[in-house]
mmCIF file of C-alpha atoms in Angstrom:
data_model
loop_
_atom_site.group_PDB
_atom_site.id
_atom_site.type_symbol
_atom_site.label_atom_id
_atom_site.label_comp_id
_atom_site.label_asym_id
_atom_site.label_seq_id
_atom_site.Cartn_x
_atom_site.Cartn_y
_atom_site.Cartn_z
ATOM 1 C CA MET A 9 7.209 -27.264 -4.734
ATOM 2 C CA SER A 10 7.585 -24.713 -7.539
ATOM 3 C CA ASN A 11 10.963 -23.513 -8.804
ATOM 4 C CA HIS A 12 10.151 -20.015 -7.492
ATOM 5 C CA GLU A 13 9.606 -21.298 -3.975
ATOM 6 C CA SER A 14 12.662 -23.517 -3.991
ATOM 7 C CA ARG A 15 14.907 -20.677 -5.266
ATOM 8 C CA ARG A 16 13.572 -18.380 -2.582
ATOM 9 C CA ASP A 17 14.180 -21.010 0.088
ATOM 10 C CA ALA A 18 17.663 -21.634 -1.262
ATOM 11 C CA ILE A 19 18.506 -17.935 -1.284
ATOM 12 C CA LYS A 20 17.287 -17.539 2.299
ATOM 13 C CA LYS A 21 19.480 -20.447 3.325
ATOM 14 C CA VAL A 22 22.448 -19.033 1.422
ATOM 15 C CA ALA A 23 22.035 -15.569 2.929
ATOM 16 C CA THR A 24 21.796 -17.009 6.424
ATOM 17 C CA MET A 25 24.829 -19.159 5.835
ATOM 18 C CA ALA A 26 26.837 -16.190 4.604
ATOM 19 C CA LEU A 27 26.696 -14.699 8.069
ATOM 20 C CA ALA A 28 28.980 -17.411 9.361
ATOM 21 C CA SER A 29 32.343 -17.513 7.583
ATOM 22 C CA SER A 30 32.681 -21.260 8.037
ATOM 23 C CA ALA A 31 29.503 -21.732 6.044
ATOM 24 C CA LEU A 32 30.988 -20.286 2.832
ATOM 25 C CA THR A 33 32.838 -23.496 2.020
ATOM 26 C CA SER A 34 29.636 -25.460 2.505
ATOM 27 C CA LEU A 35 27.785 -22.899 0.369
ATOM 28 C CA ALA A 36 30.161 -23.379 -2.547
ATOM 29 C CA THR A 37 29.650 -27.142 -2.365
ATOM 30 C CA ARG A 38 25.878 -26.749 -2.375
ATOM 31 C CA VAL A 39 25.934 -24.316 -5.299
ATOM 32 C CA GLU A 40 28.082 -26.716 -7.323
ATOM 33 C CA ALA A 41 25.711 -29.576 -6.532
ATOM 34 C CA HIS A 42 22.714 -27.485 -7.529
ATOM 35 C CA GLU A 43 24.326 -26.323 -10.764
ATOM 36 C CA SER A 44 25.249 -29.853 -11.766
ATOM 37 C CA LYS A 45 21.552 -30.761 -11.655
ATOM 38 C CA MET A 46 20.429 -27.770 -13.782
ATOM 39 C CA ASP A 47 19.023 -28.305 -17.231
ATOM 40 C CA THR A 48 21.813 -27.336 -19.636
ATOM 41 C CA THR A 49 19.342 -25.510 -21.904
ATOM 42 C CA VAL A 50 18.763 -22.834 -19.247
ATOM 43 C CA LYS A 51 22.060 -22.886 -17.367
ATOM 44 C CA GLY A 52 23.633 -19.457 -17.618
ATOM 45 C CA ASN A 53 20.731 -17.996 -19.610
ATOM 46 C CA ILE A 54 18.713 -16.682 -16.685
ATOM 47 C CA ASN A 55 19.914 -13.746 -14.600
ATOM 48 C CA HIS A 56 18.405 -13.974 -11.144
ATOM 49 C CA SER A 57 18.045 -11.155 -8.662
ATOM 50 C CA VAL A 58 16.906 -10.768 -5.077
ATOM 51 C CA CYS A 59 15.112 -7.882 -3.373
ATOM 52 C CA ALA A 60 17.153 -6.311 -0.616
ATOM 53 C CA TRP A 61 14.133 -5.643 1.601
ATOM 54 C CA CYS A 62 13.341 -9.359 1.779
ATOM 55 C CA TYR A 63 16.581 -9.840 3.708
ATOM 56 C CA ASN A 64 16.416 -7.048 6.283
ATOM 57 C CA GLY A 65 17.908 -9.404 8.856
ATOM 58 C CA ILE A 66 21.356 -9.290 7.251
ATOM 59 C CA SER A 67 23.533 -6.484 6.001
ATOM 60 C CA LEU A 68 23.491 -5.559 2.329
ATOM 61 C CA ASP A 69 27.175 -6.422 2.183
ATOM 62 C CA ASP A 70 26.501 -9.982 3.422
ATOM 63 C CA LEU A 71 23.548 -10.327 1.046
ATOM 64 C CA CYS A 72 25.818 -9.308 -1.840
ATOM 65 C CA LYS A 73 28.474 -11.827 -0.794
ATOM 66 C CA ALA A 74 25.930 -14.650 -0.599
ATOM 67 C CA SER A 75 24.290 -13.599 -3.859
ATOM 68 C CA LYS A 76 27.612 -13.558 -5.675
ATOM 69 C CA GLN A 77 28.414 -17.045 -4.327
ATOM 70 C CA TYR A 78 25.049 -18.331 -5.520
ATOM 71 C CA GLY A 79 25.278 -16.776 -8.979
ATOM 72 C CA ILE A 80 22.725 -14.026 -8.444
ATOM 73 C CA ALA A 81 23.274 -11.206 -10.964
ATOM 74 C CA SER A 82 21.646 -8.285 -9.173
ATOM 75 C CA ILE A 83 20.093 -6.951 -6.022
ATOM 76 C CA ASP A 84 16.763 -5.153 -6.468
ATOM 77 C CA LEU A 85 15.234 -2.244 -4.591
ATOM 78 C CA VAL A 86 18.521 -0.737 -3.476
ATOM 79 C CA ASP A 87 18.678 2.931 -2.512
ATOM 80 C CA PRO A 88 21.258 5.142 -4.283
ATOM 81 C CA LYS A 89 23.189 5.592 -1.018
ATOM 82 C CA ASP A 90 23.960 1.853 -1.151
ATOM 83 C CA PHE A 91 24.981 1.555 -4.820
ATOM 84 C CA ASP A 92 28.679 1.382 -3.907
ATOM 85 C CA ILE A 93 28.122 -1.699 -1.737
ATOM 86 C CA VAL A 94 26.475 -3.548 -4.620
ATOM 87 C CA LYS A 95 29.108 -2.419 -7.134
ATOM 88 C CA LYS A 96 31.903 -3.530 -4.782
ATOM 89 C CA HIS A 97 30.676 -7.089 -5.296
ATOM 90 C CA ASP A 98 30.428 -6.686 -9.082
ATOM 91 C CA LEU A 99 26.642 -6.966 -8.997
ATOM 92 C CA THR A 100 24.030 -4.716 -10.569
ATOM 93 C CA VAL A 101 20.852 -3.131 -9.293
ATOM 94 C CA GLY A 102 18.085 -4.428 -11.525
ATOM 95 C CA MET A 103 15.465 -2.085 -10.072
ATOM 96 C CA VAL A 104 16.328 0.973 -7.982
ATOM 97 C CA ALA A 105 14.154 1.642 -4.931
ATOM 98 C CA SER A 106 11.949 4.707 -4.776
ATOM 99 C CA ILE A 107 10.959 4.537 -1.158
ATOM 100 C CA ASN A 108 12.268 6.939 1.450
ATOM 101 C CA LYS A 109 10.875 8.594 4.552
ATOM 102 C CA ASP A 110 8.618 10.865 2.453
ATOM 103 C CA TRP A 111 7.659 8.666 -0.515
ATOM 104 C CA GLY A 112 6.701 5.074 -0.990
ATOM 105 C CA ILE A 113 3.976 2.746 -2.103
ATOM 106 C CA SER A 114 1.097 4.658 -0.494
ATOM 107 C CA LYS A 115 2.033 8.211 -1.611
ATOM 108 C CA GLY A 116 2.426 8.436 -5.349
ATOM 109 C CA TRP A 117 1.677 9.961 -8.699
ATOM 110 C CA ASN A 118 -2.094 9.460 -8.519
ATOM 111 C CA ARG A 119 -2.400 12.602 -6.374
ATOM 112 C CA LYS A 120 -1.690 15.902 -8.110
ATOM 113 C CA GLU A 121 -0.667 17.501 -4.818
ATOM 114 C CA HIS A 122 2.394 15.197 -4.773
ATOM 115 C CA HIS A 123 3.576 15.929 -8.315
ATOM 116 C CA ASP A 124 5.965 18.841 -7.671
ATOM 117 C CA LYS A 125 7.841 17.053 -4.885
ATOM 118 C CA LEU A 126 7.812 13.746 -6.764
ATOM 119 C CA VAL A 127 9.285 15.405 -9.862
ATOM 120 C CA GLU A 128 12.116 16.745 -7.694
ATOM 121 C CA TYR A 129 12.631 13.377 -5.980
ATOM 122 C CA TYR A 130 12.573 11.378 -9.208
ATOM 123 C CA GLN A 131 14.949 13.833 -10.893
ATOM 124 C CA TYR A 132 17.424 12.933 -8.136
ATOM 125 C CA LEU A 133 16.684 9.187 -8.487
ATOM 126 C CA ILE A 134 17.011 9.234 -12.266
ATOM 127 C CA ASP A 135 20.294 11.154 -12.087
ATOM 128 C CA GLU A 136 21.801 8.839 -9.439
ATOM 129 C CA THR A 137 20.584 5.724 -11.243
ATOM 130 C CA SER A 138 22.084 6.924 -14.511
ATOM 131 C CA LYS A 139 25.399 7.962 -12.919
ATOM 132 C CA ALA A 140 25.716 4.504 -11.398
ATOM 133 C CA GLY A 141 25.113 2.868 -14.777
ATOM 134 C CA PHE A 142 21.839 1.250 -13.753
ATOM 135 C CA GLU A 143 18.790 1.402 -15.996
ATOM 136 C CA ASN A 144 15.581 0.857 -14.042
ATOM 137 C CA LEU A 145 13.815 2.407 -11.102
ATOM 138 C CA ILE A 146 10.374 1.718 -9.773
ATOM 139 C CA CYS A 147 7.653 4.230 -9.114
ATOM 140 C CA PHE A 148 4.310 3.838 -7.418
ATOM 141 C CA SER A 149 0.887 5.171 -8.257
ATOM 142 C CA GLY A 150 -0.144 5.588 -4.611
ATOM 143 C CA ASP A 151 -3.074 4.411 -2.541
ATOM 144 C CA ARG A 152 -6.526 4.926 -3.978
ATOM 145 C CA LYS A 153 -8.164 6.302 -0.799
ATOM 146 C CA GLY A 154 -11.467 6.751 -2.602
ATOM 147 C CA LEU A 155 -9.943 8.063 -5.832
ATOM 148 C CA ASP A 156 -11.543 6.702 -8.997
ATOM 149 C CA ASP A 157 -9.177 4.371 -10.933
ATOM 150 C CA GLU A 158 -9.523 6.334 -14.173
ATOM 151 C CA GLN A 159 -8.799 9.672 -12.491
ATOM 152 C CA GLY A 160 -5.844 8.142 -10.672
ATOM 153 C CA LEU A 161 -4.454 6.851 -13.962
ATOM 154 C CA LEU A 162 -4.906 10.255 -15.631
ATOM 155 C CA ASN A 163 -3.177 11.958 -12.685
ATOM 156 C CA CYS A 164 -0.265 9.484 -12.894
ATOM 157 C CA ALA A 165 0.140 10.089 -16.619
ATOM 158 C CA GLU A 166 0.101 13.864 -16.123
ATOM 159 C CA GLY A 167 2.660 13.748 -13.344
ATOM 160 C CA LEU A 168 5.004 11.324 -15.091
ATOM 161 C CA LYS A 169 5.030 13.476 -18.245
ATOM 162 C CA LYS A 170 6.804 16.145 -16.197
#
């Protein structure tokens, strides 16, 4: 099993355990046992994060608690309305989400007809991200739907320049 898979499995277990308060003591013991086995050349030099949407079955607050216990540094793909929850746990948002009811992976910068509304939306996202002290947000090119790759790329570049 790769390290990526085992970390993911461990995080799922930790998040599930965080739902039950009695599990927190057990969680601390497991984290200590895991850390004692870590290679000292990497211990403390890697800042891990988890994506909030991968854990839709638990509240963001519980995910933050479990992440903090496990030594996770940030929660990714968090919406600005939830920044305070993450900050309450002294975590960061490594990558701010850019998906809402109007925009997401399928509707993006590759279509010129979206540019004006996306500029407005991203102005809000950039401002909120900056105010919160976070540095990164993700954007999406959009579904191809028959659009030539080169034209889509040119459209993205034009829109993002705005």
